[in-house]
Short mmCIF file of C-alpha atoms in Angstrom, two decimals:
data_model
loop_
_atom_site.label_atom_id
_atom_site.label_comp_id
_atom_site.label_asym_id
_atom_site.label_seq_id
_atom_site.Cartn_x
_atom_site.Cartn_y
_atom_site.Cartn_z
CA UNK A 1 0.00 0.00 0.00
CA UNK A 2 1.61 3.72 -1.22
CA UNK A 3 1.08 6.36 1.92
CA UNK A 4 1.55 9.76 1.32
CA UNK A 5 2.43 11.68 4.36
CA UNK A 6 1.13 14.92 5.34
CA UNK A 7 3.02 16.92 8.18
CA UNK A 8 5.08 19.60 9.25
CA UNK A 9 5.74 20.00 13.36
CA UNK A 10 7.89 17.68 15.31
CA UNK A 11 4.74 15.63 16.63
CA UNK A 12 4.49 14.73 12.88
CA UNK A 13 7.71 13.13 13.21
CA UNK A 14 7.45 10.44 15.55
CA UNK A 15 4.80 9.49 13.14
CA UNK A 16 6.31 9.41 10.09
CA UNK A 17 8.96 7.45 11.61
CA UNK A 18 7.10 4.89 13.20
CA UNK A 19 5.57 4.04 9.99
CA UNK A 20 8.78 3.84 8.21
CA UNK A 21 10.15 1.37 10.82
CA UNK A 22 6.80 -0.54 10.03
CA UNK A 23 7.98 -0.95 6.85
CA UNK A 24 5.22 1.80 5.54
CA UNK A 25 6.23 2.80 1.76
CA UNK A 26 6.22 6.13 1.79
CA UNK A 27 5.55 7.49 -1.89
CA UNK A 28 5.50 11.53 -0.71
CA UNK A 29 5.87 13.84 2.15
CA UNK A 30 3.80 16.99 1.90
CA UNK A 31 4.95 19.76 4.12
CA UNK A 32 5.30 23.34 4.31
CA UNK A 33 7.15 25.38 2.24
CA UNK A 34 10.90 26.70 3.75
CA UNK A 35 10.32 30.19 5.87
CA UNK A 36 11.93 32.92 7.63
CA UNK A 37 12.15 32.02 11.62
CA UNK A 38 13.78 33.31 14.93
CA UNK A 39 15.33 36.79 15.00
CA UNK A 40 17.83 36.46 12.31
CA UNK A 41 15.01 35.66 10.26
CA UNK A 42 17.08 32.66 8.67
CA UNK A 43 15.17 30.54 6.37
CA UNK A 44 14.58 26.96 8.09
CA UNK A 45 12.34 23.77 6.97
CA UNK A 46 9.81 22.33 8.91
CA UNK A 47 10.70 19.52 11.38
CA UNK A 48 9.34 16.66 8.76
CA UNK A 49 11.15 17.85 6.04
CA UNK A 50 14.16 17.73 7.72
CA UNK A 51 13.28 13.67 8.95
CA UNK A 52 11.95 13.55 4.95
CA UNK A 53 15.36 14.65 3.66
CA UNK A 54 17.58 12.62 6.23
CA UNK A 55 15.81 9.40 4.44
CA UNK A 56 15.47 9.69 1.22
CA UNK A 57 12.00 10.57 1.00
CA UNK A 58 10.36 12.70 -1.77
CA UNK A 59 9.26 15.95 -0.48
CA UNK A 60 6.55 18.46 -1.79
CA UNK A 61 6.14 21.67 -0.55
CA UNK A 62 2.65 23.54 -1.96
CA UNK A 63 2.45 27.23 -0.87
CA UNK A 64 -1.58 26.37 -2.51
CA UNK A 65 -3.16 23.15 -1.96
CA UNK A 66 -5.35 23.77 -4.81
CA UNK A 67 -2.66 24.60 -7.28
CA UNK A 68 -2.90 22.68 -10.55
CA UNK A 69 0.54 21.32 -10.73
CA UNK A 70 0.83 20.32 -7.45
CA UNK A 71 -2.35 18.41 -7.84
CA UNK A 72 -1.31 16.68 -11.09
CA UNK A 73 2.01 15.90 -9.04
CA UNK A 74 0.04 15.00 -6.10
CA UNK A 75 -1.85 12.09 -8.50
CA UNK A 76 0.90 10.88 -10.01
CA UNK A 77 2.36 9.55 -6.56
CA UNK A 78 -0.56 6.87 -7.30
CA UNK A 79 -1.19 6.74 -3.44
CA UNK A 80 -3.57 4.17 -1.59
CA UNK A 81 -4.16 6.23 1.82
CA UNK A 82 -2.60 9.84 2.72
CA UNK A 83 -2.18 9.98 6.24
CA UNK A 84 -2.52 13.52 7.83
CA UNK A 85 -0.64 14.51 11.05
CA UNK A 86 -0.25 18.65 12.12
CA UNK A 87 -0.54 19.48 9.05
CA UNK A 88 -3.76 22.23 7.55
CA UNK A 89 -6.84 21.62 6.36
CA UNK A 90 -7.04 20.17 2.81
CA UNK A 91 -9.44 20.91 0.04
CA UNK A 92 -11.60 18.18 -1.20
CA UNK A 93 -9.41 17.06 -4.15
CA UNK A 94 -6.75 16.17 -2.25
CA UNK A 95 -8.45 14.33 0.56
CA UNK A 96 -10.52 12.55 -1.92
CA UNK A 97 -7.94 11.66 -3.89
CA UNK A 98 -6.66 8.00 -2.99
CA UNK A 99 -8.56 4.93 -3.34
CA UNK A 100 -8.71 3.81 0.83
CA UNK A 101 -8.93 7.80 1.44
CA UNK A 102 -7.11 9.98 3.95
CA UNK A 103 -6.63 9.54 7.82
CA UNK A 104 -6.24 12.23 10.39
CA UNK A 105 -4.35 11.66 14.20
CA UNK A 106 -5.69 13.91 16.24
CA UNK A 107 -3.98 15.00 19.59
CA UNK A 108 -7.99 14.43 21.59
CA UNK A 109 -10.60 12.10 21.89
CA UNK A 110 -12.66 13.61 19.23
CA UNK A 111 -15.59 14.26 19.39
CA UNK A 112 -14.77 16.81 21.77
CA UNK A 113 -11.59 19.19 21.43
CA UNK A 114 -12.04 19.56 17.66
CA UNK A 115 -9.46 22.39 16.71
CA UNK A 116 -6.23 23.54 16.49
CA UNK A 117 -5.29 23.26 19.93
CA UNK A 118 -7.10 20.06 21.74
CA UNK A 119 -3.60 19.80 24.18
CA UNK A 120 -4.12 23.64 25.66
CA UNK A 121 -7.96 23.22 26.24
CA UNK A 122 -7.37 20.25 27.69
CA UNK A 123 -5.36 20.94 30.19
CA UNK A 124 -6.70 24.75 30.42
CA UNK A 125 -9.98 23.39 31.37
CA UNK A 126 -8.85 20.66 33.60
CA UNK A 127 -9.79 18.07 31.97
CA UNK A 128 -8.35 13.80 33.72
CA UNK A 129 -8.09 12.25 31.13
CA UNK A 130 -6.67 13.15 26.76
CA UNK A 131 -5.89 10.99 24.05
CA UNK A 132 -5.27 10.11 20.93
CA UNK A 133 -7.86 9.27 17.69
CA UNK A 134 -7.67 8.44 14.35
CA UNK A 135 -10.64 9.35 12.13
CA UNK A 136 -10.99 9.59 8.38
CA UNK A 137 -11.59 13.30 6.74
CA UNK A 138 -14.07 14.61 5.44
CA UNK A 139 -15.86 18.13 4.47
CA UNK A 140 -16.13 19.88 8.29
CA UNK A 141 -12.82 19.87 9.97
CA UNK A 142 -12.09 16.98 12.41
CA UNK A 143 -15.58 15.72 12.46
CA UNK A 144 -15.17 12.21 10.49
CA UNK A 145 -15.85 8.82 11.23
CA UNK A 146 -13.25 7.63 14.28
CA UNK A 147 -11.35 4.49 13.58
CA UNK A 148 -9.17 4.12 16.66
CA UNK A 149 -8.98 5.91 20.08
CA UNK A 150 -6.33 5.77 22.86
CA UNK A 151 -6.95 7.23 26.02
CA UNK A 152 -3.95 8.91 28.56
CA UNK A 153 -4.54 9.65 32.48
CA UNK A 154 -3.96 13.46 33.55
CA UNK A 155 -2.28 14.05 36.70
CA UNK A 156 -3.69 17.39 36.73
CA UNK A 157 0.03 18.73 36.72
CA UNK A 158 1.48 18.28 33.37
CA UNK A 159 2.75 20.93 30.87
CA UNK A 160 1.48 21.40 27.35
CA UNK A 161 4.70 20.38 26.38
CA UNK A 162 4.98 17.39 28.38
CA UNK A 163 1.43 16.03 27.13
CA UNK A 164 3.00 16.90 23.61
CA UNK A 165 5.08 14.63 24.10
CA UNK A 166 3.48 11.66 25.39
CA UNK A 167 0.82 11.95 22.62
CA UNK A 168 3.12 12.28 20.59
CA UNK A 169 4.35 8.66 20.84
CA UNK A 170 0.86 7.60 21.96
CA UNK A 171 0.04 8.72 18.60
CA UNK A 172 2.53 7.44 16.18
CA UNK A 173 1.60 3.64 17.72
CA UNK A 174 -2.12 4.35 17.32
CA UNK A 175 -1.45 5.59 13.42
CA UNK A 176 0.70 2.50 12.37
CA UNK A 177 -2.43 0.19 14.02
CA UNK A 178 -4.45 2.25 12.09
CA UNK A 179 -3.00 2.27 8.94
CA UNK A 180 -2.18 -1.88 9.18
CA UNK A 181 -6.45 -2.02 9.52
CA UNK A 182 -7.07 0.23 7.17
CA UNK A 183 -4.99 -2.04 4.67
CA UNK A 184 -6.45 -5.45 5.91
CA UNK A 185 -9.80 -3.83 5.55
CA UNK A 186 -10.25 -4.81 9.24
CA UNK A 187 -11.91 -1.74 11.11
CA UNK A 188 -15.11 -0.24 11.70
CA UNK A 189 -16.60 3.05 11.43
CA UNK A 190 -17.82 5.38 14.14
CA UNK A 191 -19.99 8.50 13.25
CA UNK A 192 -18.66 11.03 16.18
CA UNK A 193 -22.26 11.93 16.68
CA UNK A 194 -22.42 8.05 18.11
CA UNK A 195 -19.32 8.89 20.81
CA UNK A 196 -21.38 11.87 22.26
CA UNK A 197 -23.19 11.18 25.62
CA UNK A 198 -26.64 12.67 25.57
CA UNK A 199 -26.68 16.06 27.12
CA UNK A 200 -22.64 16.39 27.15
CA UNK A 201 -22.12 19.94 26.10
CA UNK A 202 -19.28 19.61 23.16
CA UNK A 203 -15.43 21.22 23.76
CA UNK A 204 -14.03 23.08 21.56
CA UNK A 205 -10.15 23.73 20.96
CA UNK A 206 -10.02 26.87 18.61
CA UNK A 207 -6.02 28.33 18.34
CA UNK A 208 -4.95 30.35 20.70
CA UNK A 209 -3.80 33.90 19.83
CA UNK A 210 -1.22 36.08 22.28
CA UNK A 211 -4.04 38.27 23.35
CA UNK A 212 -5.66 34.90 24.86
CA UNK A 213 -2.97 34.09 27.11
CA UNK A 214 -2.97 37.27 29.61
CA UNK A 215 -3.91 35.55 33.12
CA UNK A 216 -7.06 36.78 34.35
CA UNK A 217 -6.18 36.54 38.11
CA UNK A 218 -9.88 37.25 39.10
CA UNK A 219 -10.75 33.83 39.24
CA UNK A 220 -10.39 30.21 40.69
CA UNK A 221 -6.58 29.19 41.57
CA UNK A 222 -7.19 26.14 40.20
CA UNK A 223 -8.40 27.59 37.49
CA UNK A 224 -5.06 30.11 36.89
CA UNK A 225 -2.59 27.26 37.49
CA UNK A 226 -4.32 25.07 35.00
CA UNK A 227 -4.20 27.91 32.55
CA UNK A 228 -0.55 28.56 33.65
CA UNK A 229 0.78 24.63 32.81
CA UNK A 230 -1.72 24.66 29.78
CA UNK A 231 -0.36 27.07 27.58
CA UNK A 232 3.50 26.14 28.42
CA UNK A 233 5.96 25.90 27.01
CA UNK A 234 4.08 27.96 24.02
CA UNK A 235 2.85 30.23 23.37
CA UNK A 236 3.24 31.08 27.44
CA UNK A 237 0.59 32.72 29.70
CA UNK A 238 1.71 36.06 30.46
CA UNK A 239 1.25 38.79 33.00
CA UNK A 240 2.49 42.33 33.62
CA UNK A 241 5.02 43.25 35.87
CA UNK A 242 6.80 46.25 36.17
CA UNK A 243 4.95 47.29 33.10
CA UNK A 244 6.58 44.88 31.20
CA UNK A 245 5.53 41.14 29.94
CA UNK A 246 6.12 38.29 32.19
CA UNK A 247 5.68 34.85 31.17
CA UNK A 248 4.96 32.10 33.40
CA UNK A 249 6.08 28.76 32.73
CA UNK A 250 5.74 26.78 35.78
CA UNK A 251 4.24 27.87 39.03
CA UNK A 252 2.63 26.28 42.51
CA UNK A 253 -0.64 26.51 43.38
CA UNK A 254 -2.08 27.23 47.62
CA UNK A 255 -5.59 27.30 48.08
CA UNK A 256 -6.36 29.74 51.05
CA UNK A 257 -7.63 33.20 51.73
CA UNK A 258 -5.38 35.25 49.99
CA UNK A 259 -5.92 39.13 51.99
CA UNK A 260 -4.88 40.76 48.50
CA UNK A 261 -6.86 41.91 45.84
CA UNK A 262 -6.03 39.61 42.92
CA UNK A 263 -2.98 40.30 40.59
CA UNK A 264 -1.27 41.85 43.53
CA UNK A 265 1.85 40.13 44.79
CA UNK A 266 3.78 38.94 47.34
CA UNK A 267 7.73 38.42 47.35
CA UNK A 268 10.89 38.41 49.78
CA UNK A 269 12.81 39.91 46.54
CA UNK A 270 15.42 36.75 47.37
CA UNK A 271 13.17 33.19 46.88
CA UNK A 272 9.63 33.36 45.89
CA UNK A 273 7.36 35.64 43.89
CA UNK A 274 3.29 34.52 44.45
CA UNK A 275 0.62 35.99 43.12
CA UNK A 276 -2.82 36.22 44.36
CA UNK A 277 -6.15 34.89 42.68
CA UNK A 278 -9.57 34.70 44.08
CA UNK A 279 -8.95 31.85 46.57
CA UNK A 280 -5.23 31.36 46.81
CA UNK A 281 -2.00 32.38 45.47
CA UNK A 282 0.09 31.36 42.61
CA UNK A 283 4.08 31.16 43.54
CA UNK A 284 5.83 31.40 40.15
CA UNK A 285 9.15 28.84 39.58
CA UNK A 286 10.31 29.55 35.92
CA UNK A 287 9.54 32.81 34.46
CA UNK A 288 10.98 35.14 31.76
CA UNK A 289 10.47 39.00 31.66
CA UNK A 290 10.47 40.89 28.55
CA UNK A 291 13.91 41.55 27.43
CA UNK A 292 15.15 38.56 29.39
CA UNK A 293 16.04 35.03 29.27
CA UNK A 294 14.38 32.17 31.10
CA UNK A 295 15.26 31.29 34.51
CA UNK A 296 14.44 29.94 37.54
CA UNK A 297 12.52 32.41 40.26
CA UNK A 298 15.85 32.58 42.19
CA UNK A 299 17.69 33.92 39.40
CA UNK A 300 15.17 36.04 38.45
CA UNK A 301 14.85 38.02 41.81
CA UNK A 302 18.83 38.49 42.25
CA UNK A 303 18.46 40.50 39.29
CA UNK A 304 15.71 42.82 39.99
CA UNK A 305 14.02 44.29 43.08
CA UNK A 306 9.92 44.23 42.88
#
């Protein structure tokens, strides 16, 4: 069976890779094109294209998914399946195109936390458990029929980035189980409607732009620590202080009556920094002001005086 591949961020890698060491053949990557990053601006290529290059792999890189040569190109890979992971949404010529049709991973457990960022909500909105599924596309984004599913416990602790990772591997086994069934014909079908319990209001996961992640510090502390560890590493919830940003990356969490109004602050200037919320106070561990690098509270505080 020919796969295209359909990627571009490093949790497209793992995937790619475990189907290559399942013996996957790989007709096409299709990735991003090449563009400016960091402050130098220097051009760099997406995380698959890099893995894509390393092995040999053919690589297409459409600026317009609709673009009549890179369709005609697109065809002439003569693929069975095209397997989407990170990647954007695709018109309905290309997901139409092969014969067995296109799969999706998605970093939930669709039907809920359809969007671009199902690892943020999740954790922003406290959620125990996340997951994995596999679904095929179709017309409305990230609503087709679910193939596979695999579920992950929350400790109620983790980072974006360390539930990144962790479905990231969770994901890359589900896709090569998914894409062995798809080619033995053995799966079923779920319409997500199906996977809905009755009266179980549906979560979204729409992207997340910089204005979204100033802390609002008039509410729960529960509710400011899971937005904290939710949006970290990136794009990084933010406050202001000294009129200047200040990211938070990690922070501890005391329920109690905090005596302050919230947003105000507490600090001994040498080893901790909290702030207060409605019922409790957030103590900030690895922060980074505007203008400055990342570092531990500690470090932080020798350097300035608040």
């Amino acid at each position: 069976m020919k796969i295209v591949f359909m990627g571009t961020p490093q949790f497209a890698v793992a995937s790619l890779d475990e189907l290559i060491q399942a013996g996957a053949d790989i007709a096409g990557v299709i990735t991003a094109p090449d563009k400016p990053a960091g402050r130098g601006q220097k051009v760099t290529e997406s995380a698959v294209k890099q893995y894509a290059v390393e092995h040999g792999l053919r690589v297409l890189q459409p600026t317009n998914l609709k673009d009549p040569d890179f369709l005609a190109e697109l065809r002439s890979l003569d693929a069975d399946l095209q397997v989407v992971v990170a990647f954007r949404m695709l018109p309905e010529e290309v997901w139409n195109m092969p014969d067995k049709g296109t799969i999706n991973l998605h970093a939930s457990l669709l039907p809920h936390y359809r969007g671009a960022a199902p690892l943020n909500w999740a954790l922003i909105n406290g959620e125990k458990e996340s997951g994995v599924t596999t679904f095929f596309l179709k017309h409305d984004i990230d609503t087709g029929n679910v193939l596979f599913t695999e579920k992950v416990t929350l400790t109620g602790h983790e980072t974006a980035g360390e539930l990144h990772d962790r479905l990231m591997h969770k994901g890359a086994g589900l896709l090569v189980k998914t894409v062995k069934a798809v080619e033995s014909g053995r799966y079923n079908e779920h319409p997500q409607s199906s996977l809905l319990e009755e009266h179980v209001e549906l979560k979204t996961a729409p992207k997340i732009y910089k204005d979204d992640c100033k802390i609002n510090w008039d509410q729960s502390v529960i509710g400011v620590y899971n937005f904290i560890r939710g949006l970290s590493p990136t794009p990084a919830a933010f406050t202001e202080l000294n009129s200047k940003t200040f990211k938070i990356y990690r922070a501890e969490y005391q329920e109690t009556e905090p005596g302050i109004q919230p947003g105000a602050f507490l600090t001994d200037n040498k080893t901790y920094l909290k702030f207060a919320a409605q019922d409790g106070f957030i103590s900030v561990t690895d922060v980074q002001q505007e203008g400055k690098k990342r570092m531990e509270i500690a470090e932080f505080l020798r350097g300035v005086k608040l």
